[in-house]
């Protein structure tokens, strides 16, 4: 819609996770390094948490692109509070036959699969996204799977990715055996104001646009309104480009962002309190 007007090869602020646009803030860089280390060491559990929209899934997708063909990876990204058929989901994650089999048969076949991969020199990793939804019972089932080992090596390494609630869940006494096996744990924080500026310019550059497309004032308002959450940064930037295009604006300035903030607030959509106050103050 606005791409040609702003000299962009594509839309730089789409909400769907795209590893090609990964921005390595200090926190994201540390998380990625820890994930790489955890896969190389292959020990126990890895836990990555962060607020909704902070870039956890993008980070995981980037990691999967890196290890593709080197490690056997299974991904479960659909979890609920009643995650009763965990064995079937795990079998599906690795493309194994799961139909018309009992739980005991699922377990037996999965263990054989792990042993076969280990014998072939391939590490097996299971990544569970939105792991906070699994509850105590689901997480305990995962721990039982991690009991499968060969001498000094685990046959299955588990990566749990979730919202801050996952950290609270893991503090429960019932999960103390699992937490004792967590070798790497990291919590992704929101982007700082400086990181938001770098993030926006990073994505515009990848899409082929010019660095000054958003003024510093506009970026400051977006940082405040989004509270540093990358997904919300994308939302505000995307709408600002649409509004700017509609007004034939060559550059996105604070008044364009103020209009976006005002309209989102009136629709009852998320706007951080600081961003709302700044937008009102700037309009006076």
Short mmCIF file of C-alpha atoms in Angstrom, two decimals:
data_model
loop_
_atom_site.label_atom_id
_atom_site.label_comp_id
_atom_site.label_asym_id
_atom_site.label_seq_id
_atom_site.Cartn_x
_atom_site.Cartn_y
_atom_site.Cartn_z
CA UNK A 1 0.00 0.00 0.00
CA UNK A 2 2.59 2.57 1.10
CA UNK A 3 5.75 0.69 0.11
CA UNK A 4 6.41 2.44 -3.22
CA UNK A 5 5.63 5.86 -1.76
CA UNK A 6 8.30 5.42 0.94
CA UNK A 7 10.78 3.54 -1.25
CA UNK A 8 10.37 0.27 0.66
CA UNK A 9 10.82 -3.17 -0.88
CA UNK A 10 8.29 -4.61 1.59
CA UNK A 11 6.39 -3.74 4.76
CA UNK A 12 9.01 -3.58 7.54
CA UNK A 13 6.67 -3.74 10.52
CA UNK A 14 4.51 -6.79 10.00
CA UNK A 15 3.48 -8.43 13.27
CA UNK A 16 4.11 -12.04 12.28
CA UNK A 17 7.51 -13.25 13.59
CA UNK A 18 10.12 -13.00 10.83
CA UNK A 19 13.66 -14.15 11.74
CA UNK A 20 15.12 -12.17 8.84
CA UNK A 21 14.19 -8.98 10.75
CA UNK A 22 15.63 -10.12 14.08
CA UNK A 23 17.02 -7.16 16.02
CA UNK A 24 19.60 -8.15 18.61
CA UNK A 25 19.15 -5.82 21.53
CA UNK A 26 21.43 -6.47 24.49
CA UNK A 27 18.80 -8.79 25.98
CA UNK A 28 18.04 -10.62 22.73
CA UNK A 29 21.73 -11.07 22.02
CA UNK A 30 22.29 -12.59 25.46
CA UNK A 31 19.25 -14.86 25.09
CA UNK A 32 20.43 -16.08 21.69
CA UNK A 33 23.93 -16.77 23.01
CA UNK A 34 22.49 -18.75 25.94
CA UNK A 35 20.23 -20.72 23.60
CA UNK A 36 23.18 -21.61 21.37
CA UNK A 37 25.18 -22.66 24.43
CA UNK A 38 22.34 -24.77 25.79
CA UNK A 39 21.98 -26.64 22.49
CA UNK A 40 25.72 -27.22 22.21
CA UNK A 41 26.01 -28.46 25.79
CA UNK A 42 22.81 -30.51 25.55
CA UNK A 43 22.22 -30.52 29.29
CA UNK A 44 18.80 -30.47 30.98
CA UNK A 45 16.23 -27.76 30.43
CA UNK A 46 16.50 -24.24 29.02
CA UNK A 47 13.89 -21.62 30.01
CA UNK A 48 13.35 -18.35 28.12
CA UNK A 49 10.62 -16.00 29.36
CA UNK A 50 9.43 -12.53 28.45
CA UNK A 51 6.38 -10.32 28.13
CA UNK A 52 3.85 -10.91 25.37
CA UNK A 53 5.22 -9.50 22.11
CA UNK A 54 8.82 -9.11 23.27
CA UNK A 55 10.27 -11.23 20.43
CA UNK A 56 10.62 -14.70 21.96
CA UNK A 57 9.12 -16.52 18.97
CA UNK A 58 11.21 -14.51 16.48
CA UNK A 59 14.29 -15.48 18.48
CA UNK A 60 13.34 -19.16 18.41
CA UNK A 61 12.61 -19.04 14.66
CA UNK A 62 16.04 -17.50 14.08
CA UNK A 63 17.66 -20.24 16.14
CA UNK A 64 15.80 -22.92 14.19
CA UNK A 65 17.09 -21.44 10.93
CA UNK A 66 20.62 -21.61 12.33
CA UNK A 67 20.50 -25.26 13.41
CA UNK A 68 18.41 -26.61 10.54
CA UNK A 69 19.98 -29.84 9.32
CA UNK A 70 22.39 -30.02 12.27
CA UNK A 71 20.01 -30.92 15.11
CA UNK A 72 16.75 -32.84 15.15
CA UNK A 73 14.21 -30.31 16.41
CA UNK A 74 10.59 -30.74 17.42
CA UNK A 75 8.39 -27.69 18.02
CA UNK A 76 5.15 -27.55 19.99
CA UNK A 77 3.52 -24.13 19.74
CA UNK A 78 -0.05 -25.02 20.65
CA UNK A 79 -0.51 -25.49 24.37
CA UNK A 80 -3.59 -25.23 26.59
CA UNK A 81 -4.49 -25.73 30.21
CA UNK A 82 -5.92 -29.15 29.26
CA UNK A 83 -2.95 -30.48 27.35
CA UNK A 84 -3.89 -34.11 27.86
CA UNK A 85 -2.38 -35.75 24.79
CA UNK A 86 1.18 -34.57 25.23
CA UNK A 87 2.63 -37.82 23.87
CA UNK A 88 0.72 -37.42 20.60
CA UNK A 89 1.85 -33.81 20.19
CA UNK A 90 5.45 -34.78 20.76
CA UNK A 91 5.22 -37.60 18.21
CA UNK A 92 3.67 -35.17 15.69
CA UNK A 93 6.43 -32.62 16.39
CA UNK A 94 8.97 -35.12 15.04
CA UNK A 95 6.82 -36.50 12.23
CA UNK A 96 6.38 -39.86 13.98
CA UNK A 97 3.31 -42.05 13.62
CA UNK A 98 1.00 -41.45 16.58
CA UNK A 99 -2.39 -42.78 15.47
CA UNK A 100 -4.16 -45.69 17.19
CA UNK A 101 -1.46 -46.12 19.81
CA UNK A 102 -1.59 -46.18 23.59
CA UNK A 103 0.46 -43.83 25.76
CA UNK A 104 2.79 -46.72 26.59
CA UNK A 105 3.33 -47.38 22.87
CA UNK A 106 3.96 -43.67 22.24
CA UNK A 107 6.57 -43.61 24.98
CA UNK A 108 8.25 -46.81 23.78
CA UNK A 109 8.45 -45.61 20.17
CA UNK A 110 9.70 -42.18 21.18
CA UNK A 111 12.47 -43.66 23.31
CA UNK A 112 13.49 -45.85 20.35
CA UNK A 113 13.51 -42.71 18.19
CA UNK A 114 15.77 -40.91 20.70
CA UNK A 115 18.17 -43.83 20.86
CA UNK A 116 18.28 -44.03 17.07
CA UNK A 117 19.08 -40.32 16.73
CA UNK A 118 21.74 -40.56 19.43
CA UNK A 119 23.34 -43.54 17.72
CA UNK A 120 23.42 -41.54 14.48
CA UNK A 121 25.16 -38.67 16.29
CA UNK A 122 22.19 -36.31 16.12
CA UNK A 123 21.04 -34.28 19.11
CA UNK A 124 17.28 -34.14 19.71
CA UNK A 125 15.73 -30.90 20.98
CA UNK A 126 12.09 -30.25 21.87
CA UNK A 127 10.98 -26.60 21.97
CA UNK A 128 7.69 -25.84 23.73
CA UNK A 129 6.33 -22.35 23.08
CA UNK A 130 3.80 -20.74 25.47
CA UNK A 131 4.87 -23.34 28.03
CA UNK A 132 3.10 -21.51 30.86
CA UNK A 133 -0.17 -22.95 29.53
CA UNK A 134 0.87 -26.53 30.26
CA UNK A 135 0.44 -26.28 34.01
CA UNK A 136 2.18 -28.39 36.62
CA UNK A 137 1.01 -31.73 35.21
CA UNK A 138 2.16 -31.03 31.65
CA UNK A 139 5.55 -29.75 32.75
CA UNK A 140 6.03 -32.73 35.02
CA UNK A 141 5.32 -35.04 32.07
CA UNK A 142 8.07 -33.26 30.15
CA UNK A 143 10.44 -33.78 33.06
CA UNK A 144 9.76 -37.50 32.99
CA UNK A 145 10.78 -37.56 29.33
CA UNK A 146 14.08 -35.93 30.22
CA UNK A 147 14.92 -38.97 32.37
CA UNK A 148 15.91 -40.81 29.19
CA UNK A 149 19.68 -40.67 28.97
CA UNK A 150 22.70 -42.59 27.74
CA UNK A 151 25.52 -42.70 30.27
CA UNK A 152 26.52 -39.04 30.69
CA UNK A 153 24.38 -37.60 27.86
CA UNK A 154 20.72 -36.60 27.84
CA UNK A 155 18.95 -38.00 24.80
CA UNK A 156 16.43 -35.14 24.83
CA UNK A 157 17.08 -31.47 25.51
CA UNK A 158 14.03 -29.33 26.29
CA UNK A 159 13.60 -25.60 25.67
CA UNK A 160 10.64 -23.99 27.45
CA UNK A 161 9.55 -20.60 26.12
CA UNK A 162 6.83 -18.63 27.84
CA UNK A 163 5.39 -15.52 29.41
CA UNK A 164 6.36 -14.27 32.90
CA UNK A 165 3.73 -16.62 34.37
CA UNK A 166 6.07 -19.50 33.50
CA UNK A 167 8.59 -18.20 36.03
CA UNK A 168 5.91 -18.18 38.72
CA UNK A 169 4.79 -21.67 37.74
CA UNK A 170 8.31 -23.06 37.99
CA UNK A 171 8.55 -21.84 41.60
CA UNK A 172 5.91 -24.35 42.69
CA UNK A 173 7.20 -27.04 45.00
CA UNK A 174 5.73 -29.77 42.77
CA UNK A 175 8.17 -28.77 40.01
CA UNK A 176 11.33 -28.64 42.10
CA UNK A 177 12.74 -31.72 40.33
CA UNK A 178 12.31 -29.97 36.98
CA UNK A 179 13.84 -26.68 38.11
CA UNK A 180 16.88 -28.53 39.44
CA UNK A 181 17.52 -29.60 35.85
CA UNK A 182 17.27 -26.11 34.37
CA UNK A 183 20.77 -25.37 33.08
CA UNK A 184 19.98 -22.03 31.39
CA UNK A 185 17.28 -19.49 32.28
CA UNK A 186 16.84 -15.96 30.94
CA UNK A 187 14.10 -13.32 31.02
CA UNK A 188 13.77 -10.93 28.06
CA UNK A 189 13.09 -7.36 29.14
CA UNK A 190 11.39 -4.61 27.15
CA UNK A 191 13.47 -2.52 24.76
CA UNK A 192 14.94 0.70 26.11
CA UNK A 193 14.15 3.99 24.34
CA UNK A 194 17.53 3.88 22.59
CA UNK A 195 16.91 0.28 21.51
CA UNK A 196 13.49 1.19 20.11
CA UNK A 197 15.17 3.82 17.92
CA UNK A 198 17.75 1.28 16.73
CA UNK A 199 15.03 -1.34 16.25
CA UNK A 200 12.90 0.89 14.02
CA UNK A 201 15.84 2.00 11.88
CA UNK A 202 17.10 -1.58 11.66
CA UNK A 203 13.81 -2.83 10.22
CA UNK A 204 13.49 0.10 7.81
CA UNK A 205 17.02 -0.51 6.54
CA UNK A 206 16.29 -4.20 5.88
CA UNK A 207 13.18 -3.18 3.92
CA UNK A 208 15.27 -0.79 1.82
CA UNK A 209 14.02 2.49 3.30
CA UNK A 210 15.88 5.57 4.42
CA UNK A 211 17.10 5.87 7.99
CA UNK A 212 15.37 9.20 8.74
CA UNK A 213 11.89 8.03 7.66
CA UNK A 214 10.79 8.41 11.31
CA UNK A 215 11.96 11.55 13.12
CA UNK A 216 13.50 11.25 16.58
CA UNK A 217 10.40 12.88 18.06
CA UNK A 218 8.10 10.34 16.40
CA UNK A 219 10.29 7.47 17.59
CA UNK A 220 10.25 8.83 21.14
CA UNK A 221 6.44 8.83 21.14
CA UNK A 222 6.33 5.31 19.70
CA UNK A 223 8.74 4.11 22.38
CA UNK A 224 6.57 5.60 25.12
CA UNK A 225 3.27 4.40 23.66
CA UNK A 226 4.55 0.84 23.13
CA UNK A 227 6.38 0.62 26.47
CA UNK A 228 9.25 -0.96 24.56
CA UNK A 229 7.31 -4.06 23.46
CA UNK A 230 8.52 -4.91 19.92
CA UNK A 231 5.14 -6.17 18.72
CA UNK A 232 3.49 -2.90 19.75
CA UNK A 233 6.35 -0.91 18.23
CA UNK A 234 5.56 -2.69 14.95
CA UNK A 235 1.87 -1.88 15.30
CA UNK A 236 2.44 1.84 15.91
CA UNK A 237 5.02 2.10 13.12
CA UNK A 238 2.81 0.27 10.63
CA UNK A 239 -0.17 2.50 11.36
CA UNK A 240 2.01 5.63 11.30
CA UNK A 241 3.18 4.72 7.80
CA UNK A 242 -0.42 4.21 6.67
CA UNK A 243 -1.50 7.54 8.19
CA UNK A 244 1.54 9.27 6.71
CA UNK A 245 0.87 7.83 3.29
CA UNK A 246 -2.78 8.93 3.46
CA UNK A 247 -1.59 12.52 4.09
CA UNK A 248 1.26 12.31 1.54
CA UNK A 249 3.80 12.89 4.28
CA UNK A 250 7.39 12.18 3.22
CA UNK A 251 8.49 11.75 6.82
CA UNK A 252 6.74 10.42 9.91
CA UNK A 253 6.68 13.20 12.50
CA UNK A 254 5.24 13.30 16.05
CA UNK A 255 1.83 14.59 14.98
CA UNK A 256 1.31 11.48 12.83
CA UNK A 257 2.10 9.22 15.79
CA UNK A 258 -0.19 11.32 18.03
CA UNK A 259 -3.06 10.64 15.64
CA UNK A 260 -2.33 6.91 15.80
CA UNK A 261 -2.19 6.97 19.62
CA UNK A 262 -5.45 8.94 19.84
CA UNK A 263 -7.34 6.59 17.50
CA UNK A 264 -6.05 3.43 19.20
CA UNK A 265 -7.00 4.77 22.61
CA UNK A 266 -10.51 5.60 21.42
CA UNK A 267 -10.82 2.03 20.10
CA UNK A 268 -9.81 0.64 23.49
CA UNK A 269 -6.56 -0.85 22.12
CA UNK A 270 -3.28 -1.00 24.08
CA UNK A 271 -1.45 2.29 24.59
CA UNK A 272 1.05 2.69 27.43
CA UNK A 273 0.05 5.41 29.90
CA UNK A 274 3.23 7.42 29.35
CA UNK A 275 2.70 7.50 25.60
CA UNK A 276 -0.87 8.65 26.03
CA UNK A 277 0.19 11.48 28.36
CA UNK A 278 2.98 12.61 26.03
CA UNK A 279 0.65 12.60 23.04
CA UNK A 280 -1.94 14.73 24.91
CA UNK A 281 0.75 17.12 26.14
CA UNK A 282 2.21 17.53 22.66
CA UNK A 283 -1.22 18.32 21.18
CA UNK A 284 -1.82 21.28 23.48
#
